[in-house]
Coordinates of C-alpha atoms and ligand atoms in Angstrom, one line a residue:
M1 CA 23.2 23.5 -22.0
A2 CA 22.8 25.3 -18.7
A3 CA 23.9 23.8 -15.4
V4 CA 24.4 20.0 -15.3
P5 CA 21.9 19.4 -12.4
I6 CA 18.4 18.9 -13.7
C7 CA 15.1 19.7 -12.2
M8 CA 13.8 16.6 -10.3
D9 CA 10.2 17.7 -10.5
N10 CA 9.9 18.1 -14.3
A11 CA 6.9 16.1 -15.4
L12 CA 8.4 16.2 -18.9
L13 CA 11.0 13.8 -17.7
V14 CA 8.6 11.4 -15.8
T15 CA 7.9 9.1 -18.7
D16 CA 9.5 6.2 -20.6
S17 CA 11.9 7.4 -23.4
Y18 CA 9.8 5.8 -26.1
K19 CA 6.8 7.8 -25.2
V20 CA 8.6 11.0 -26.1
T21 CA 8.4 9.7 -29.7
H22 CA 4.7 8.6 -29.7
H23 CA 3.1 11.8 -30.8
L24 CA 4.5 10.9 -34.3
Q25 CA 3.1 7.4 -34.2
Y26 CA -0.7 7.7 -33.8
P27 CA -2.8 7.6 -37.0
P28 CA -3.1 11.1 -38.6
G29 CA -6.5 12.5 -37.6
T30 CA -6.4 11.1 -34.1
T31 CA -8.1 13.5 -31.7
T32 CA -8.9 11.4 -28.7
V33 CA -6.9 8.6 -27.0
Y34 CA -8.8 7.0 -24.1
S35 CA -6.9 4.5 -21.8
Y36 CA -7.8 2.6 -18.7
F37 CA -6.0 0.9 -15.8
E38 CA -6.9 -2.5 -14.4
C39 CA -5.5 -5.4 -12.4
R40 CA -5.6 -8.3 -14.9
G41 CA -5.5 -10.9 -12.1
G42 CA -2.8 -11.9 -9.7
K43 CA -2.4 -13.2 -6.2
F44 CA -5.5 -11.7 -4.6
P45 CA -9.0 -11.8 -6.3
E46 CA -9.9 -8.3 -5.2
V47 CA -7.8 -5.2 -4.7
V48 CA -7.9 -2.1 -2.6
F49 CA -7.7 1.0 -4.8
F50 CA -5.3 3.4 -3.1
G51 CA -2.7 6.0 -4.0
L52 CA -3.8 7.8 -7.1
Q53 CA -4.5 11.0 -5.1
Y54 CA -0.8 11.0 -4.0
L55 CA 0.4 10.8 -7.6
L56 CA -2.0 13.5 -8.8
K57 CA -1.1 15.9 -6.1
K58 CA 2.6 15.3 -6.4
W59 CA 2.8 15.5 -10.2
L60 CA -0.3 16.8 -12.0
V61 CA -2.2 19.3 -10.0
G62 CA -1.8 23.0 -11.1
P63 CA 0.4 24.5 -13.8
V64 CA 3.1 21.8 -13.9
I65 CA 4.6 22.8 -17.3
S66 CA 6.7 25.9 -17.6
R67 CA 8.9 27.4 -20.4
E68 CA 12.0 26.4 -18.3
K69 CA 10.9 22.8 -18.1
I70 CA 10.3 22.6 -21.8
V71 CA 13.7 24.1 -22.6
E72 CA 15.3 21.7 -20.1
A73 CA 13.5 18.7 -21.6
K74 CA 14.3 19.7 -25.2
E75 CA 18.0 19.9 -24.4
F76 CA 17.8 16.6 -22.4
Y77 CA 16.1 14.6 -25.2
K78 CA 18.5 16.0 -27.9
L79 CA 21.4 14.4 -26.0
H80 CA 19.4 11.3 -25.0
F81 CA 18.2 10.4 -28.5
G82 CA 21.0 12.1 -30.5
Q83 CA 18.2 13.7 -32.5
D84 CA 15.3 16.2 -32.0
C85 CA 12.2 14.1 -31.5
F86 CA 10.8 15.9 -28.4
N87 CA 7.4 17.4 -29.1
E88 CA 8.4 21.0 -28.2
E89 CA 5.5 22.4 -30.3
G90 CA 3.0 20.2 -28.5
W91 CA 4.2 21.1 -25.0
N92 CA 4.4 24.8 -26.0
Y93 CA 0.8 24.6 -27.0
I94 CA -0.1 23.2 -23.6
L95 CA 1.8 26.0 -21.9
K96 CA 0.2 28.7 -24.0
E97 CA -3.4 27.3 -24.4
H98 CA -3.7 25.6 -21.0
G99 CA -1.4 27.7 -18.8
G100 CA 0.8 24.6 -18.3
R101 CA -2.1 22.5 -16.9
I102 CA -2.3 19.0 -18.2
P103 CA -5.4 18.7 -20.5
I104 CA -6.6 15.2 -19.4
R105 CA -9.6 14.0 -17.6
I106 CA -9.4 11.1 -15.1
H107 CA -12.4 9.1 -13.9
A108 CA -11.6 6.8 -11.0
V109 CA -13.3 4.6 -8.4
A110 CA -13.2 6.1 -4.9
E111 CA -10.0 5.4 -3.0
G112 CA -10.4 2.5 -0.5
T113 CA -12.9 0.7 -2.7
I114 CA -12.5 -3.0 -2.9
V115 CA -12.8 -4.1 -6.5
P116 CA -12.5 -7.6 -8.0
V117 CA -9.6 -8.0 -10.5
K118 CA -10.2 -7.6 -14.3
N119 CA -12.2 -4.4 -13.7
V120 CA -11.5 -0.8 -14.8
L121 CA -10.2 1.2 -11.8
F122 CA -9.6 4.5 -13.6
S123 CA -9.7 5.9 -17.1
V124 CA -7.8 8.7 -18.7
E125 CA -8.5 10.8 -21.9
N126 CA -7.3 14.0 -23.4
T127 CA -9.6 17.0 -23.2
D128 CA -8.0 18.9 -26.1
P129 CA -8.2 17.2 -29.5
K130 CA -4.9 18.7 -30.5
V131 CA -2.9 16.6 -27.9
P132 CA -4.2 13.0 -28.0
W133 CA -0.7 11.7 -27.3
I134 CA -0.8 13.2 -23.8
T135 CA -3.1 10.4 -22.5
N136 CA -0.3 7.8 -22.7
W137 CA 2.6 10.1 -21.9
F138 CA 1.3 9.8 -18.3
E139 CA 1.0 6.0 -18.3
T140 CA 4.4 5.6 -16.7
L141 CA 3.5 7.9 -13.8
L142 CA 0.0 6.6 -13.3
V143 CA 0.8 2.9 -13.4
Q144 CA 3.0 3.5 -10.4
V145 CA -0.3 3.3 -8.4
W146 CA 0.4 -0.4 -8.6
Y147 CA 2.6 -0.1 -5.6
P148 CA 0.2 1.5 -3.0
L149 CA -2.7 -0.5 -4.4
T150 CA -0.7 -3.8 -4.0
V151 CA 0.6 -3.0 -0.5
A152 CA -2.9 -2.1 0.7
T153 CA -4.3 -5.2 -0.9
N154 CA -1.7 -7.6 0.7
S155 CA -2.0 -5.8 4.0
R156 CA -5.8 -6.1 4.0
A157 CA -5.6 -9.8 3.1
Q158 CA -3.4 -10.3 6.2
K159 CA -6.0 -8.4 8.2
E160 CA -8.6 -10.8 7.1
I161 CA -6.6 -13.8 8.2
I162 CA -5.8 -12.4 11.6
A163 CA -9.5 -11.4 12.0
K164 CA -10.5 -15.0 11.2
Y165 CA -8.2 -16.5 13.8
L166 CA -9.3 -13.9 16.4
L167 CA -12.9 -14.8 15.7
E168 CA -12.1 -18.4 16.3
T169 CA -9.8 -18.2 19.2
A170 CA -10.1 -14.8 21.0
D171 CA -12.8 -13.2 23.1
N172 CA -13.1 -10.2 20.7
L173 CA -11.6 -8.4 17.7
Q174 CA -10.5 -5.3 19.7
G175 CA -6.8 -5.6 19.2
L176 CA -7.0 -6.2 15.4
P177 CA -5.9 -2.6 14.2
F178 CA -2.5 -3.2 16.0
K179 CA -1.9 -6.8 15.0
L180 CA 0.3 -6.2 12.0
H181 CA 2.9 -3.5 12.7
D182 CA 4.9 -2.0 9.8
F183 CA 8.7 -2.7 10.3
G184 CA 9.5 -2.0 6.6
F185 CA 11.2 1.4 6.5
R186 CA 14.8 0.1 6.3
G187 CA 13.9 -2.5 3.7
S188 CA 12.3 0.0 1.3
T189 CA 14.1 1.2 -1.8
S190 CA 13.7 4.8 -0.9
V191 CA 12.1 7.2 1.6
E192 CA 9.4 8.0 -0.9
S193 CA 8.6 4.3 -1.4
A194 CA 8.4 3.8 2.4
A195 CA 6.1 6.8 2.6
I196 CA 3.7 5.5 0.0
G197 CA 3.8 1.8 1.1
G198 CA 3.7 2.8 4.7
A199 CA 0.6 4.9 4.1
A200 CA -1.0 2.0 2.1
H201 CA -0.5 -0.3 5.1
L202 CA -2.2 2.3 7.3
V203 CA -5.3 2.0 5.2
N204 CA -5.9 -1.3 7.1
F205 CA -4.0 -1.0 10.3
M206 CA -3.0 1.6 13.0
G207 CA 0.5 0.3 14.0
T208 CA 3.6 1.4 12.3
D209 CA 7.3 2.2 12.8
T210 CA 7.5 3.7 9.3
I211 CA 7.2 7.3 10.1
A212 CA 7.4 8.3 6.4
G213 CA 4.0 6.6 5.9
I214 CA 2.4 8.7 8.6
V215 CA 3.9 11.8 7.1
C216 CA 2.5 10.8 3.7
A217 CA -1.0 10.1 5.0
R218 CA -0.9 13.5 6.6
K219 CA 0.4 15.5 3.7
Y220 CA -1.6 13.8 0.9
Y221 CA -4.7 12.5 2.7
G222 CA -5.2 15.0 5.5
C223 CA -4.8 12.6 8.4
K224 CA -3.3 14.2 11.5
M225 CA -1.9 10.9 13.0
A226 CA -2.5 7.8 11.0
G227 CA -0.4 5.4 13.0
N228 CA 0.9 4.7 16.5
S229 CA 3.9 2.9 18.1
I230 CA 5.3 2.1 21.5
P231 CA 8.8 2.2 23.1
A232 CA 10.8 -0.8 22.0
A233 CA 14.3 -2.2 22.2
E234 CA 16.6 -3.0 19.3
H235 CA 19.5 -5.4 19.5
S236 CA 22.1 -2.7 20.1
T237 CA 20.4 -1.3 23.1
I238 CA 20.4 -4.8 24.6
T239 CA 23.7 -6.2 23.4
S240 CA 25.7 -3.1 24.4
W241 CA 25.2 -4.2 28.0
G242 CA 27.3 -7.3 27.1
K243 CA 26.3 -11.0 27.1
S244 CA 26.3 -11.2 30.8
G245 CA 24.4 -7.9 31.0
E246 CA 21.2 -8.9 29.2
A247 CA 19.2 -9.1 32.3
H248 CA 20.3 -5.7 33.3
A249 CA 19.3 -4.4 29.9
F250 CA 15.9 -6.0 30.3
R251 CA 15.5 -4.6 33.8
N252 CA 16.5 -1.1 32.5
M253 CA 13.7 -1.3 29.9
L254 CA 11.1 -2.0 32.7
E255 CA 12.5 0.9 34.8
K256 CA 12.8 3.4 31.9
F257 CA 9.3 2.6 30.6
P258 CA 7.3 1.9 33.7
K259 CA 4.0 2.6 32.1
G260 CA 2.0 1.3 29.2
L261 CA 3.4 -1.1 26.6
V262 CA 7.1 -1.8 26.1
A263 CA 8.6 -4.3 23.7
V264 CA 11.9 -6.0 24.3
V265 CA 13.8 -8.0 21.7
S266 CA 14.9 -11.1 23.6
D267 CA 16.8 -13.4 21.2
S268 CA 20.2 -11.7 21.4
Y269 CA 21.9 -14.9 22.8
D270 CA 19.3 -17.5 23.8
I271 CA 15.6 -16.8 23.5
W272 CA 14.7 -19.9 25.6
N273 CA 17.0 -18.8 28.5
A274 CA 15.7 -15.2 28.2
C275 CA 12.1 -16.3 28.5
E276 CA 12.5 -19.0 31.2
K277 CA 15.3 -17.7 33.3
V278 CA 15.5 -13.9 32.8
W279 CA 11.9 -12.8 32.3
G280 CA 10.4 -15.9 33.9
Q281 CA 12.6 -16.0 37.1
E282 CA 15.0 -13.1 37.6
L283 CA 12.6 -10.3 36.5
R284 CA 9.3 -12.2 37.1
D285 CA 8.2 -10.2 40.1
L286 CA 9.0 -6.9 38.4
V287 CA 7.0 -7.9 35.3
I288 CA 4.0 -9.0 37.5
K289 CA 4.2 -5.8 39.6
R290 CA 4.3 -3.7 36.4
G291 CA 1.4 -5.7 35.2
K292 CA -0.7 -4.8 38.3
G293 CA -0.7 -1.2 37.1
G294 CA -2.3 -2.4 33.8
N295 CA 1.0 -2.2 31.9
T296 CA 2.2 -4.8 29.3
L297 CA 5.6 -6.3 28.5
V298 CA 5.8 -7.4 24.9
I299 CA 8.5 -10.0 24.3
R300 CA 10.0 -10.2 20.8
P301 CA 11.7 -13.3 19.5
D302 CA 13.6 -12.4 16.2
S303 CA 15.1 -15.6 14.8
G304 CA 14.4 -19.2 14.1
E305 CA 11.4 -20.9 12.4
P306 CA 8.6 -18.4 13.3
A307 CA 5.8 -20.9 14.1
D308 CA 8.1 -23.2 16.1
V309 CA 9.6 -20.2 18.0
V310 CA 6.3 -18.6 18.8
V311 CA 4.6 -21.6 20.3
K312 CA 7.7 -22.6 22.3
V313 CA 8.0 -19.0 23.6
L314 CA 4.3 -19.0 24.6
T315 CA 4.8 -22.4 26.4
I316 CA 7.8 -21.2 28.3
L317 CA 6.1 -18.0 29.3
S318 CA 3.0 -19.8 30.4
K319 CA 5.0 -22.0 32.8
A320 CA 6.5 -18.9 34.4
F321 CA 3.4 -16.6 34.4
G322 CA 0.5 -19.0 34.1
V323 CA -2.4 -19.1 31.6
V324 CA -6.1 -18.7 31.6
K325 CA -8.7 -20.2 29.2
N326 CA -10.8 -17.5 27.4
S327 CA -14.5 -17.7 26.5
K328 CA -13.7 -19.9 23.5
G329 CA -11.5 -22.3 25.5
F330 CA -8.2 -21.0 24.1
K331 CA -5.2 -20.3 26.3
Q332 CA -4.2 -16.7 27.1
L333 CA -1.1 -15.4 28.9
P334 CA -1.9 -13.0 31.7
P335 CA -2.8 -9.6 30.1
Y336 CA 0.5 -8.0 31.2
I337 CA 2.6 -10.2 28.9
R338 CA 2.4 -10.6 25.1
V339 CA 4.6 -11.7 22.2
I340 CA 5.5 -9.8 19.0
Q341 CA 6.9 -11.9 16.1
G342 CA 8.6 -9.6 13.6
D343 CA 10.9 -11.9 11.8
G344 CA 9.8 -13.8 8.6
I345 CA 6.3 -12.4 8.6
S346 CA 4.3 -12.5 5.3
Y347 CA 0.8 -13.3 4.2
E348 CA 1.9 -17.0 4.0
S349 CA 3.8 -17.2 7.4
I350 CA 1.0 -15.5 9.4
T351 CA -1.4 -18.2 8.4
A352 CA 1.2 -20.9 9.4
I353 CA 1.8 -19.3 12.8
L354 CA -1.8 -18.8 13.7
E355 CA -2.8 -22.3 12.5
R356 CA 0.0 -23.8 14.7
M357 CA -1.1 -21.7 17.6
K358 CA -4.7 -22.7 17.2
K359 CA -3.8 -26.5 17.0
L360 CA -2.0 -26.0 20.4
E361 CA -5.0 -24.1 21.8
W362 CA -3.3 -20.7 21.9
S363 CA -5.5 -17.7 21.3
A364 CA -4.4 -15.3 18.6
E365 CA -4.9 -12.7 21.3
N366 CA -1.4 -13.5 22.6
I367 CA 0.4 -12.3 19.5
T368 CA 1.1 -9.3 17.4
F369 CA 3.1 -9.4 14.1
G370 CA 5.7 -7.1 12.7
S371 CA 6.4 -7.2 9.0
G372 CA 9.0 -5.4 6.9
G373 CA 10.3 -6.7 3.6
A374 CA 7.2 -8.8 2.7
L375 CA 4.9 -5.9 3.6
L376 CA 6.5 -3.0 1.7
Q377 CA 9.0 -4.6 -0.7
R378 CA 8.3 -8.2 -1.7
L379 CA 5.6 -7.2 -4.3
D380 CA 5.8 -6.1 -7.9
R381 CA 3.5 -4.9 -10.7
D382 CA 2.8 -8.5 -11.5
T383 CA 1.5 -9.3 -8.0
Q384 CA -1.8 -8.0 -9.3
K385 CA -0.9 -7.8 -13.0
C386 CA -1.4 -4.0 -13.2
A387 CA -1.8 -2.6 -16.7
Y388 CA -2.8 0.6 -18.5
K389 CA -4.2 0.1 -22.1
C390 CA -5.8 2.2 -24.8
S391 CA -9.4 1.0 -25.3
Y392 CA -10.9 3.8 -27.4
A393 CA -9.9 6.6 -29.8
V394 CA -11.5 9.1 -32.1
I395 CA -9.8 9.1 -35.5
D396 CA -10.9 11.4 -38.3
G397 CA -14.0 12.1 -36.2
K398 CA -14.8 8.4 -36.0
P399 CA -15.2 6.8 -32.6
T400 CA -13.1 3.6 -32.7
N401 CA -12.8 0.7 -30.3
V402 CA -9.2 -0.1 -29.6
F403 CA -7.9 -3.4 -28.1
K404 CA -5.0 -5.9 -28.0
Q405 CA -5.5 -9.7 -28.0
P406 CA -2.1 -11.4 -28.3
V407 CA -2.3 -15.1 -29.5
T408 CA 0.8 -15.7 -27.3
D409 CA -1.1 -14.7 -24.1
L410 CA -4.8 -14.2 -24.0
G411 CA -4.5 -13.1 -20.3
K412 CA -3.1 -9.9 -21.8
K413 CA -6.1 -9.1 -23.9
S414 CA -7.5 -5.6 -23.2
K415 CA -11.0 -4.2 -22.9
K416 CA -12.8 -2.2 -25.7
G417 CA -14.3 1.2 -25.9
R418 CA -15.3 3.7 -23.2
L419 CA -15.6 1.9 -20.0
S420 CA -17.8 2.2 -16.9
L421 CA -17.6 0.4 -13.6
E422 CA -21.1 -0.6 -12.6
Y423 CA -22.1 -1.5 -9.1
D424 CA -25.3 -3.5 -9.0
H425 CA -26.7 -6.0 -6.6
G426 CA -23.5 -6.0 -4.5
K427 CA -21.3 -6.7 -7.5
Y428 CA -18.8 -4.8 -9.6
R429 CA -18.8 -5.2 -13.4
T430 CA -16.9 -3.4 -16.1
V431 CA -19.2 -2.5 -19.1
E432 CA -17.3 -2.0 -22.4
E433 CA -17.9 -0.2 -25.7
G434 CA -19.7 2.7 -24.0
K435 CA -22.7 0.6 -23.3
G436 CA -22.8 1.3 -19.6
D437 CA -25.6 2.9 -17.6
P438 CA -24.3 6.2 -16.3
A439 CA -26.6 5.9 -13.3
K440 CA -24.8 2.8 -12.2
D441 CA -21.2 4.0 -13.0
V442 CA -19.1 4.4 -9.9
L443 CA -16.1 5.9 -11.7
M444 CA -16.1 9.6 -10.8
P445 CA -14.3 12.6 -12.3
V446 CA -11.2 13.1 -10.0
F447 CA -9.0 15.2 -12.2
E448 CA -9.5 17.6 -15.2
N449 CA -7.2 20.1 -16.8
G450 CA -4.9 20.5 -13.8
K451 CA -7.6 20.5 -11.2
L452 CA -8.2 17.9 -8.6
L453 CA -12.0 17.5 -8.6
R454 CA -12.4 15.0 -5.7
E455 CA -10.4 14.6 -2.6
F456 CA -10.6 11.5 -0.4
T457 CA -9.8 11.7 3.3
F458 CA -7.9 8.9 5.0
E459 CA -10.9 8.3 7.2
E460 CA -13.3 7.6 4.4
I461 CA -10.7 5.5 2.6
R462 CA -10.3 3.4 5.7
A463 CA -14.0 3.0 6.1
R464 CA -14.4 1.8 2.6
A465 CA -11.5 -0.6 2.8
E466 CA -12.7 -2.1 6.1
I467 CA -12.9 -5.9 6.0
S468 CA -16.4 -7.3 5.6
I469 CA -16.8 -8.8 9.0
L470 CA -16.2 -5.3 10.6
K471 CA -18.1 -3.3 8.0
Q472 CA -21.2 -1.3 9.1
S473 CA -22.5 -0.3 5.8
T474 CA -23.4 -3.0 3.1
N475 CA -23.3 -0.5 0.3
K476 CA -19.7 -0.9 -1.0
S477 CA -19.9 2.0 -3.4
K478 CA -20.7 4.5 -0.7
Ligands
AOY501 N1 10.2 -2.0 15.8 C1 6.3 -2.8 18.8 C2 6.8 -1.4 18.4 C3 7.8 -1.5 17.3 C4 11.0 -2.3 14.7 C5 11.1 -1.4 13.7 C6 12.5 -2.9 12.5 C7 8.8 -2.6 17.6 C8 9.9 -2.8 16.8 C9 8.5 -3.6 18.6 O1 7.3 -3.6 19.3 O2 9.3 -4.5 18.9 C10 11.9 -1.7 12.6 C11 12.4 -3.8 13.5 C12 11.6 -3.5 14.6

């Protein structure tokens, strides 16, 4: 064995251990394995397909297998299994006959497409009859698309709720792209996860503090600047002035950021006192003067029961700064003062907060949300029940439908045959057993033999994923 460190970008090590042994397990005479990915159900009835392009570019595009990687994997698996079950011959064949390019073909729905659960989202098959086991070697990697897909789906569902309340209680939907700001970088399990999840949120929104997500959208989806932020305080920049110095800290924020938006976390000691006495009395004239130049102070509570705190903060601020009724009869703070609630924000709590605000006649215009853990981390593969299953094989030259149908859970039954995703009369439908109409199939070749065949820009992904009330086009497959 050479050096102890091991290459972190070896695709031969990006699979589950048991898959290393699967080339010995298919029926003799198997020349094709065809598998597909679907969401079997879950929390939301439709999902945003997003993130496959990242995985393909990071792991599968180009000659990704080399002699060194094969040697490294062979030595690794010898130690791991205590026996030689690594398919060195198979991988050497891929190196020699395919120049180290992975001989699979992937058909996928366009990124950003909104598809009801229980439909095929992509299919994978080997392009060389000598290596049918390669199709499921990459299940482990490809199923990780569950994460960006689920983040984008959950984020979009929150966009729909916020849009509904803006429609009911605000003059317009203008502020919507900035109404759910990503605070989730620190709560992510890794920089890479924050990058992928952060990019997935940006499919739906424009506000983020997760810089890794912007970097990801730029590198993998060609977007120059996918997200924006504003100057904002954290507790340390306020509490370092001491408890008696909070007003000084607030005043300093207004002085250092005299223009545009500035956000100030205001719950360090007593959010009620901060709103009523500090912002509402001591700094009131400064805030109003700043507002005359078209600049906005955003006050951030950060503790307590979110709905209770938000409406109480709005009420206190309205007593100090006044309110106007908008075109729909809902109360609005003056345009130079807004609130951002970034604590305890999830799909569930956003509804509760906006509903409480509406009951008390507060427009959703007054508030922006920040979300961290629930946006990027409180999700798993079961949130949308993501799975990759074999549905078709060619064995001894015979095309064969393949499926599972466990008596112990029929929800886990899988589809049969070659699949197509048909879009017809505004609806998606998966057609099984190769009976689909190619003219209606919206799955498109995106990868073949190491080549990326189709690249999606962030712009087109965003346009496809747009919520229906904001959508221009009615043709969802476009
Ligand atoms: N950011 C809007 C801009 C961002 C943040 C990031 C964790 C911001 C706070 C704010 O106004 O208050 C990570 C917590 C907060």
